Amino acid sequence: MMSLQGVRFMLLLFALVGFAGAGGALAMARHRGWMEGERDIGLLGIAAMFVTFGVLCTLAASGLFGVLAFGGVVLWASYLLTAQRVGLFSIEAHTASTPEPEPTEHQRPV
């Protein structure tokens, strides 16, 4: 028999899938709107269903603050990952090049 903590863990896993699916669906809806010039109401409806499922599972497991903390982060992260993957934007890190020391009066140029 599962304990209460096991049930909460399973609910949060289900909520994770729901929020991640909602973020991906929102990113794809935005991408389709950008590429085709019109809104994809079907994907927005799917995102709403995923968010509703995630909210209900998280409310049962940890309450309202869990929805804000857990759901907000998962939704945001999945949106970013999906949007970057489909090419809406890119996140890049540039390495800082080491500057060459400037010659001073005491150094002779080589």
mmCIF file of N, CA and C in Angstrom:
data_model
loop_
_atom_site.group_PDB
_atom_site.id
_atom_site.type_symbol
_atom_site.label_atom_id
_atom_site.label_comp_id
_atom_site.label_asym_id
_atom_site.label_seq_id
_atom_site.Cartn_x
_atom_site.Cartn_y
_atom_site.Cartn_z
ATOM 1 N N MET A 1 0.836 -1.179 0.000
ATOM 2 C CA MET A 1 0.000 0.000 0.000
ATOM 3 C C MET A 1 0.884 1.247 0.000
ATOM 4 N N MET A 2 0.532 2.226 -0.823
ATOM 5 C CA MET A 2 1.327 3.448 -0.936
ATOM 6 C C MET A 2 1.084 4.371 0.247
ATOM 7 N N SER A 3 2.131 5.036 0.643
ATOM 8 C CA SER A 3 1.988 6.014 1.716
ATOM 9 C C SER A 3 1.526 7.346 1.132
ATOM 10 N N LEU A 4 1.218 8.261 2.009
ATOM 11 C CA LEU A 4 0.768 9.582 1.576
ATOM 12 C C LEU A 4 1.864 10.300 0.794
ATOM 13 N N GLN A 5 3.113 10.137 1.207
ATOM 14 C CA GLN A 5 4.213 10.771 0.486
ATOM 15 C C GLN A 5 4.374 10.182 -0.910
ATOM 16 N N GLY A 6 4.135 8.902 -1.065
ATOM 17 C CA GLY A 6 4.196 8.270 -2.377
ATOM 18 C C GLY A 6 3.123 8.796 -3.307
ATOM 19 N N VAL A 7 1.928 9.007 -2.774
ATOM 20 C CA VAL A 7 0.830 9.549 -3.577
ATOM 21 C C VAL A 7 1.153 10.983 -3.994
ATOM 22 N N ARG A 8 1.700 11.776 -3.077
ATOM 23 C CA ARG A 8 2.082 13.152 -3.407
ATOM 24 C C ARG A 8 3.155 13.175 -4.497
ATOM 25 N N PHE A 9 4.110 12.273 -4.388
ATOM 26 C CA PHE A 9 5.173 12.188 -5.397
ATOM 27 C C PHE A 9 4.596 11.850 -6.768
ATOM 28 N N MET A 10 3.686 10.888 -6.810
ATOM 29 C CA MET A 10 3.068 10.512 -8.083
ATOM 30 C C MET A 10 2.245 11.663 -8.664
ATOM 31 N N LEU A 11 1.528 12.388 -7.811
ATOM 32 C CA LEU A 11 0.768 13.539 -8.292
ATOM 33 C C LEU A 11 1.681 14.612 -8.867
ATOM 34 N N LEU A 12 2.830 14.836 -8.217
ATOM 35 C CA LEU A 12 3.766 15.825 -8.738
ATOM 36 C C LEU A 12 4.410 15.364 -10.037
ATOM 37 N N LEU A 13 4.621 14.064 -10.202
ATOM 38 C CA LEU A 13 5.123 13.567 -11.485
ATOM 39 C C LEU A 13 4.101 13.788 -12.594
ATOM 40 N N PHE A 14 2.832 13.528 -12.306
ATOM 41 C CA PHE A 14 1.780 13.792 -13.286
ATOM 42 C C PHE A 14 1.691 15.287 -13.601
ATOM 43 N N ALA A 15 1.822 16.127 -12.571
ATOM 44 C CA ALA A 15 1.790 17.570 -12.786
ATOM 45 C C ALA A 15 2.978 18.024 -13.625
ATOM 46 N N LEU A 16 4.131 17.401 -13.407
ATOM 47 C CA LEU A 16 5.321 17.723 -14.199
ATOM 48 C C LEU A 16 5.057 17.482 -15.679
ATOM 49 N N VAL A 17 4.454 16.364 -15.998
ATOM 50 C CA VAL A 17 4.122 16.050 -17.389
ATOM 51 C C VAL A 17 3.111 17.061 -17.935
ATOM 52 N N GLY A 18 2.119 17.416 -17.132
ATOM 53 C CA GLY A 18 1.113 18.378 -17.583
ATOM 54 C C GLY A 18 1.696 19.751 -17.848
ATOM 55 N N PHE A 19 2.488 20.276 -16.915
ATOM 56 C CA PHE A 19 3.079 21.598 -17.103
ATOM 57 C C PHE A 19 4.094 21.604 -18.245
ATOM 58 N N ALA A 20 4.876 20.532 -18.371
ATOM 59 C CA ALA A 20 5.841 20.461 -19.471
ATOM 60 C C ALA A 20 5.125 20.408 -20.818
ATOM 61 N N GLY A 21 4.056 19.660 -20.894
ATOM 62 C CA GLY A 21 3.272 19.617 -22.127
ATOM 63 C C GLY A 21 2.648 20.959 -22.456
ATOM 64 N N ALA A 22 2.211 21.679 -21.451
ATOM 65 C CA ALA A 22 1.617 22.997 -21.678
ATOM 66 C C ALA A 22 2.655 23.980 -22.198
ATOM 67 N N GLY A 23 3.845 23.953 -21.636
ATOM 68 C CA GLY A 23 4.902 24.845 -22.122
ATOM 69 C C GLY A 23 5.280 24.542 -23.557
ATOM 70 N N GLY A 24 5.386 23.258 -23.885
ATOM 71 C CA GLY A 24 5.695 22.873 -25.255
ATOM 72 C C GLY A 24 4.593 23.260 -26.225
ATOM 73 N N ALA A 25 3.339 23.085 -25.812
ATOM 74 C CA ALA A 25 2.216 23.444 -26.675
ATOM 75 C C ALA A 25 2.148 24.955 -26.887
ATOM 76 N N LEU A 26 2.437 25.737 -25.852
ATOM 77 C CA LEU A 26 2.444 27.192 -26.014
ATOM 78 C C LEU A 26 3.546 27.640 -26.971
ATOM 79 N N ALA A 27 4.718 27.033 -26.850
ATOM 80 C CA ALA A 27 5.813 27.383 -27.757
ATOM 81 C C ALA A 27 5.480 27.012 -29.193
ATOM 82 N N MET A 28 4.873 25.863 -29.394
ATOM 83 C CA MET A 28 4.510 25.452 -30.754
ATOM 84 C C MET A 28 3.400 26.335 -31.314
ATOM 85 N N ALA A 29 2.455 26.749 -30.479
ATOM 86 C CA ALA A 29 1.400 27.648 -30.945
ATOM 87 C C ALA A 29 1.987 28.991 -31.353
ATOM 88 N N ARG A 30 2.933 29.490 -30.587
ATOM 89 C CA ARG A 30 3.585 30.748 -30.943
ATOM 90 C C ARG A 30 4.394 30.598 -32.226
ATOM 91 N N HIS A 31 5.073 29.473 -32.379
ATOM 92 C CA HIS A 31 5.859 29.224 -33.588
ATOM 93 C C HIS A 31 4.959 29.149 -34.824
ATOM 94 N N ARG A 32 3.864 28.455 -34.706
ATOM 95 C CA ARG A 32 2.930 28.366 -35.845
ATOM 96 C C ARG A 32 2.318 29.720 -36.166
ATOM 97 N N GLY A 33 2.020 30.502 -35.147
ATOM 98 C CA GLY A 33 1.506 31.846 -35.396
ATOM 99 C C GLY A 33 2.529 32.727 -36.082
ATOM 100 N N TRP A 34 3.786 32.548 -35.733
ATOM 101 C CA TRP A 34 4.869 33.319 -36.339
ATOM 102 C C TRP A 34 5.111 32.882 -37.780
ATOM 103 N N MET A 35 5.078 31.575 -38.032
ATOM 104 C CA MET A 35 5.367 31.062 -39.373
ATOM 105 C C MET A 35 4.180 31.231 -40.324
ATOM 106 N N GLU A 36 2.971 30.952 -39.864
ATOM 107 C CA GLU A 36 1.806 30.948 -40.739
ATOM 108 C C GLU A 36 0.968 32.219 -40.656
ATOM 109 N N GLY A 37 1.204 33.020 -39.631
ATOM 110 C CA GLY A 37 0.485 34.275 -39.516
ATOM 111 C C GLY A 37 -0.895 34.188 -38.894
ATOM 112 N N GLU A 38 -1.289 33.035 -38.393
ATOM 113 C CA GLU A 38 -2.595 32.919 -37.739
ATOM 114 C C GLU A 38 -2.462 32.054 -36.489
ATOM 115 N N ARG A 39 -3.365 32.264 -35.540
ATOM 116 C CA ARG A 39 -3.318 31.537 -34.269
ATOM 117 C C ARG A 39 -3.797 30.104 -34.438
ATOM 118 N N ASP A 40 -3.162 29.228 -33.681
ATOM 119 C CA ASP A 40 -3.577 27.824 -33.667
ATOM 120 C C ASP A 40 -4.398 27.599 -32.395
ATOM 121 N N ILE A 41 -5.702 27.707 -32.522
ATOM 122 C CA ILE A 41 -6.606 27.600 -31.380
ATOM 123 C C ILE A 41 -6.551 26.200 -30.774
ATOM 124 N N GLY A 42 -6.337 25.186 -31.586
ATOM 125 C CA GLY A 42 -6.271 23.820 -31.090
ATOM 126 C C GLY A 42 -5.116 23.615 -30.118
ATOM 127 N N LEU A 43 -3.939 24.126 -30.474
ATOM 128 C CA LEU A 43 -2.793 24.002 -29.573
ATOM 129 C C LEU A 43 -2.979 24.823 -28.305
ATOM 130 N N LEU A 44 -3.608 25.967 -28.412
ATOM 131 C CA LEU A 44 -3.879 26.752 -27.211
ATOM 132 C C LEU A 44 -4.865 26.031 -26.296
ATOM 133 N N GLY A 45 -5.830 25.323 -26.882
ATOM 134 C CA GLY A 45 -6.755 24.514 -26.080
ATOM 135 C C GLY A 45 -6.056 23.350 -25.398
ATOM 136 N N ILE A 46 -5.141 22.715 -26.131
ATOM 137 C CA ILE A 46 -4.359 21.622 -25.532
ATOM 138 C C ILE A 46 -3.513 22.149 -24.385
ATOM 139 N N ALA A 47 -2.899 23.314 -24.568
ATOM 140 C CA ALA A 47 -2.102 23.912 -23.491
ATOM 141 C C ALA A 47 -2.969 24.207 -22.272
ATOM 142 N N ALA A 48 -4.182 24.692 -22.499
ATOM 143 C CA ALA A 48 -5.087 24.969 -21.379
ATOM 144 C C ALA A 48 -5.468 23.688 -20.643
ATOM 145 N N MET A 49 -5.709 22.609 -21.395
ATOM 146 C CA MET A 49 -6.029 21.329 -20.739
ATOM 147 C C MET A 49 -4.845 20.815 -19.928
ATOM 148 N N PHE A 50 -3.633 20.919 -20.475
ATOM 149 C CA PHE A 50 -2.445 20.484 -19.741
ATOM 150 C C PHE A 50 -2.239 21.315 -18.477
ATOM 151 N N VAL A 51 -2.426 22.631 -18.582
ATOM 152 C CA VAL A 51 -2.270 23.486 -17.401
ATOM 153 C C VAL A 51 -3.312 23.136 -16.347
ATOM 154 N N THR A 52 -4.542 22.923 -16.765
ATOM 155 C CA THR A 52 -5.600 22.554 -15.819
ATOM 156 C C THR A 52 -5.266 21.248 -15.113
ATOM 157 N N PHE A 53 -4.802 20.271 -15.866
ATOM 158 C CA PHE A 53 -4.418 18.986 -15.272
ATOM 159 C C PHE A 53 -3.269 19.172 -14.291
ATOM 160 N N GLY A 54 -2.253 19.932 -14.686
ATOM 161 C CA GLY A 54 -1.115 20.172 -13.803
ATOM 162 C C GLY A 54 -1.500 20.910 -12.543
ATOM 163 N N VAL A 55 -2.377 21.905 -12.679
ATOM 164 C CA VAL A 55 -2.823 22.675 -11.513
ATOM 165 C C VAL A 55 -3.591 21.783 -10.548
ATOM 166 N N LEU A 56 -4.492 20.959 -11.065
ATOM 167 C CA LEU A 56 -5.269 20.085 -10.181
ATOM 168 C C LEU A 56 -4.381 19.080 -9.454
ATOM 169 N N CYS A 57 -3.430 18.490 -10.164
ATOM 170 C CA CYS A 57 -2.527 17.530 -9.512
ATOM 171 C C CYS A 57 -1.658 18.209 -8.465
ATOM 172 N N THR A 58 -1.151 19.402 -8.780
ATOM 173 C CA THR A 58 -0.290 20.100 -7.830
ATOM 174 C C THR A 58 -1.078 20.609 -6.638
ATOM 175 N N LEU A 59 -2.303 21.078 -6.863
ATOM 176 C CA LEU A 59 -3.139 21.508 -5.736
ATOM 177 C C LEU A 59 -3.383 20.362 -4.765
ATOM 178 N N ALA A 60 -3.650 19.176 -5.296
ATOM 179 C CA ALA A 60 -3.893 18.026 -4.430
ATOM 180 C C ALA A 60 -2.638 17.606 -3.686
ATOM 181 N N ALA A 61 -1.470 17.795 -4.305
ATOM 182 C CA ALA A 61 -0.217 17.337 -3.690
ATOM 183 C C ALA A 61 0.377 18.357 -2.734
ATOM 184 N N SER A 62 0.363 19.649 -3.111
ATOM 185 C CA SER A 62 1.099 20.600 -2.285
ATOM 186 C C SER A 62 0.441 21.955 -2.104
ATOM 187 N N GLY A 63 -0.682 22.215 -2.689
ATOM 188 C CA GLY A 63 -1.376 23.473 -2.458
ATOM 189 C C GLY A 63 -1.068 24.548 -3.481
ATOM 190 N N LEU A 64 -1.589 25.741 -3.216
ATOM 191 C CA LEU A 64 -1.490 26.849 -4.158
ATOM 192 C C LEU A 64 -0.046 27.301 -4.375
ATOM 193 N N PHE A 65 0.734 27.382 -3.318
ATOM 194 C CA PHE A 65 2.121 27.807 -3.480
ATOM 195 C C PHE A 65 2.926 26.791 -4.290
ATOM 196 N N GLY A 66 2.548 25.537 -4.229
ATOM 197 C CA GLY A 66 3.184 24.529 -5.069
ATOM 198 C C GLY A 66 2.903 24.752 -6.539
ATOM 199 N N VAL A 67 1.676 25.203 -6.843
ATOM 200 C CA VAL A 67 1.324 25.503 -8.236
ATOM 201 C C VAL A 67 2.185 26.643 -8.745
ATOM 202 N N LEU A 68 2.331 27.679 -7.947
ATOM 203 C CA LEU A 68 3.122 28.819 -8.373
ATOM 204 C C LEU A 68 4.601 28.480 -8.491
ATOM 205 N N ALA A 69 5.131 27.774 -7.498
ATOM 206 C CA ALA A 69 6.561 27.470 -7.494
ATOM 207 C C ALA A 69 6.913 26.352 -8.470
ATOM 208 N N PHE A 70 6.258 25.255 -8.370
ATOM 209 C CA PHE A 70 6.574 24.089 -9.197
ATOM 210 C C PHE A 70 6.066 24.273 -10.624
ATOM 211 N N GLY A 71 4.798 24.619 -10.757
ATOM 212 C CA GLY A 71 4.194 24.752 -12.078
ATOM 213 C C GLY A 71 4.789 25.886 -12.886
ATOM 214 N N GLY A 72 5.033 27.005 -12.248
ATOM 215 C CA GLY A 72 5.609 28.143 -12.962
ATOM 216 C C GLY A 72 6.983 27.843 -13.523
ATOM 217 N N VAL A 73 7.814 27.194 -12.730
ATOM 218 C CA VAL A 73 9.179 26.882 -13.176
ATOM 219 C C VAL A 73 9.164 25.842 -14.286
ATOM 220 N N VAL A 74 8.384 24.800 -14.139
ATOM 221 C CA VAL A 74 8.339 23.738 -15.154
ATOM 222 C C VAL A 74 7.751 24.268 -16.454
ATOM 223 N N LEU A 75 6.686 25.048 -16.368
ATOM 224 C CA LEU A 75 6.066 25.627 -17.562
ATOM 225 C C LEU A 75 7.047 26.544 -18.289
ATOM 226 N N TRP A 76 7.718 27.403 -17.548
ATOM 227 C CA TRP A 76 8.686 28.331 -18.126
ATOM 228 C C TRP A 76 9.853 27.592 -18.771
ATOM 229 N N ALA A 77 10.398 26.605 -18.072
ATOM 230 C CA ALA A 77 11.545 25.870 -18.612
ATOM 231 C C ALA A 77 11.171 25.086 -19.868
ATOM 232 N N SER A 78 10.032 24.430 -19.870
ATOM 233 C CA SER A 78 9.641 23.664 -21.055
ATOM 234 C C SER A 78 9.319 24.581 -22.226
ATOM 235 N N TYR A 79 8.744 25.750 -21.952
ATOM 236 C CA TYR A 79 8.515 26.719 -23.018
ATOM 237 C C TYR A 79 9.842 27.164 -23.625
ATOM 238 N N LEU A 80 10.802 27.518 -22.779
ATOM 239 C CA LEU A 80 12.103 27.964 -23.275
ATOM 240 C C LEU A 80 12.808 26.889 -24.093
ATOM 241 N N LEU A 81 12.822 25.676 -23.594
ATOM 242 C CA LEU A 81 13.498 24.596 -24.313
ATOM 243 C C LEU A 81 12.836 24.318 -25.660
ATOM 244 N N THR A 82 11.513 24.299 -25.690
ATOM 245 C CA THR A 82 10.815 24.023 -26.938
ATOM 246 C C THR A 82 10.961 25.178 -27.921
ATOM 247 N N ALA A 83 10.820 26.401 -27.441
ATOM 248 C CA ALA A 83 10.930 27.568 -28.323
ATOM 249 C C ALA A 83 12.332 27.682 -28.904
ATOM 250 N N GLN A 84 13.336 27.381 -28.112
ATOM 251 C CA GLN A 84 14.701 27.410 -28.639
ATOM 252 C C GLN A 84 14.896 26.299 -29.664
ATOM 253 N N ARG A 85 14.328 25.152 -29.407
ATOM 254 C CA ARG A 85 14.477 24.013 -30.316
ATOM 255 C C ARG A 85 13.831 24.262 -31.681
ATOM 256 N N VAL A 86 12.685 24.939 -31.709
ATOM 257 C CA VAL A 86 12.009 25.199 -32.981
ATOM 258 C C VAL A 86 12.519 26.458 -33.667
ATOM 259 N N GLY A 87 13.385 27.213 -33.013
ATOM 260 C CA GLY A 87 14.030 28.337 -33.655
ATOM 261 C C GLY A 87 13.408 29.693 -33.427
ATOM 262 N N LEU A 88 12.585 29.855 -32.392
ATOM 263 C CA LEU A 88 12.025 31.174 -32.102
ATOM 264 C C LEU A 88 13.099 32.141 -31.620
ATOM 265 N N PHE A 89 14.063 31.631 -30.897
ATOM 266 C CA PHE A 89 15.192 32.431 -30.435
ATOM 267 C C PHE A 89 16.323 31.482 -30.086
ATOM 268 N N SER A 90 17.487 32.039 -29.799
ATOM 269 C CA SER A 90 18.613 31.199 -29.401
ATOM 270 C C SER A 90 19.253 31.778 -28.150
ATOM 271 N N ILE A 91 19.717 30.877 -27.334
ATOM 272 C CA ILE A 91 20.433 31.257 -26.120
ATOM 273 C C ILE A 91 21.868 30.815 -26.325
ATOM 274 N N GLU A 92 22.780 31.776 -26.346
ATOM 275 C CA GLU A 92 24.179 31.468 -26.604
ATOM 276 C C GLU A 92 25.042 32.088 -25.519
ATOM 277 N N ALA A 93 26.154 31.457 -25.283
ATOM 278 C CA ALA A 93 27.127 31.990 -24.336
ATOM 279 C C ALA A 93 28.417 32.265 -25.095
ATOM 280 N N HIS A 94 28.917 33.458 -24.965
ATOM 281 C CA HIS A 94 30.170 33.827 -25.618
ATOM 282 C C HIS A 94 31.277 33.799 -24.582
ATOM 283 N N THR A 95 32.400 33.222 -24.960
ATOM 284 C CA THR A 95 33.531 33.196 -24.038
ATOM 285 C C THR A 95 34.263 34.524 -24.127
ATOM 286 N N ALA A 96 34.664 34.989 -23.005
ATOM 287 C CA ALA A 96 35.392 36.250 -22.971
ATOM 288 C C ALA A 96 36.833 35.992 -23.392
ATOM 289 N N SER A 97 37.305 36.744 -24.359
ATOM 290 C CA SER A 97 38.685 36.576 -24.789
ATOM 291 C C SER A 97 39.585 37.331 -23.823
ATOM 292 N N THR A 98 40.754 36.795 -23.623
ATOM 293 C CA THR A 98 41.691 37.439 -22.707
ATOM 294 C C THR A 98 42.333 38.618 -23.429
ATOM 295 N N PRO A 99 42.233 39.790 -22.865
ATOM 296 C CA PRO A 99 42.821 40.954 -23.527
ATOM 297 C C PRO A 99 44.340 40.901 -23.454
ATOM 298 N N GLU A 100 44.975 41.349 -24.527
ATOM 299 C CA GLU A 100 46.442 41.408 -24.524
ATOM 300 C C GLU A 100 46.875 42.617 -23.722
ATOM 301 N N PRO A 101 47.957 42.475 -22.991
ATOM 302 C CA PRO A 101 48.408 43.629 -22.193
ATOM 303 C C PRO A 101 48.883 44.756 -23.116
ATOM 304 N N GLU A 102 48.483 45.955 -22.775
ATOM 305 C CA GLU A 102 48.883 47.109 -23.566
ATOM 306 C C GLU A 102 50.314 47.484 -23.225
ATOM 307 N N PRO A 103 51.072 47.887 -24.227
ATOM 308 C CA PRO A 103 52.459 48.274 -23.926
ATOM 309 C C PRO A 103 52.491 49.558 -23.096
ATOM 310 N N THR A 104 53.397 49.586 -22.153
ATOM 311 C CA THR A 104 53.577 50.781 -21.315
ATOM 312 C C THR A 104 54.931 51.392 -21.645
ATOM 313 N N GLU A 105 55.260 52.404 -20.945
ATOM 314 C CA GLU A 105 56.541 53.072 -21.192
ATOM 315 C C GLU A 105 57.717 52.169 -20.875
ATOM 316 N N HIS A 106 57.546 51.243 -19.938
ATOM 317 C CA HIS A 106 58.655 50.407 -19.497
ATOM 318 C C HIS A 106 58.816 49.168 -20.364
ATOM 319 N N GLN A 107 57.837 48.865 -21.210
ATOM 320 C CA GLN A 107 57.924 47.680 -22.063
ATOM 321 C C GLN A 107 58.248 48.111 -23.490
ATOM 322 N N ARG A 108 59.129 47.338 -24.117
ATOM 323 C CA ARG A 108 59.431 47.596 -25.510
ATOM 324 C C ARG A 108 58.553 46.734 -26.380
ATOM 325 N N PRO A 109 58.014 47.265 -27.463
ATOM 326 C CA PRO A 109 57.208 46.415 -28.350
ATOM 327 C C PRO A 109 58.096 45.398 -29.032
ATOM 328 N N VAL A 110 57.562 44.209 -29.221
ATOM 329 C CA VAL A 110 58.331 43.128 -29.832
ATOM 330 C C VAL A 110 58.223 43.149 -31.321
#
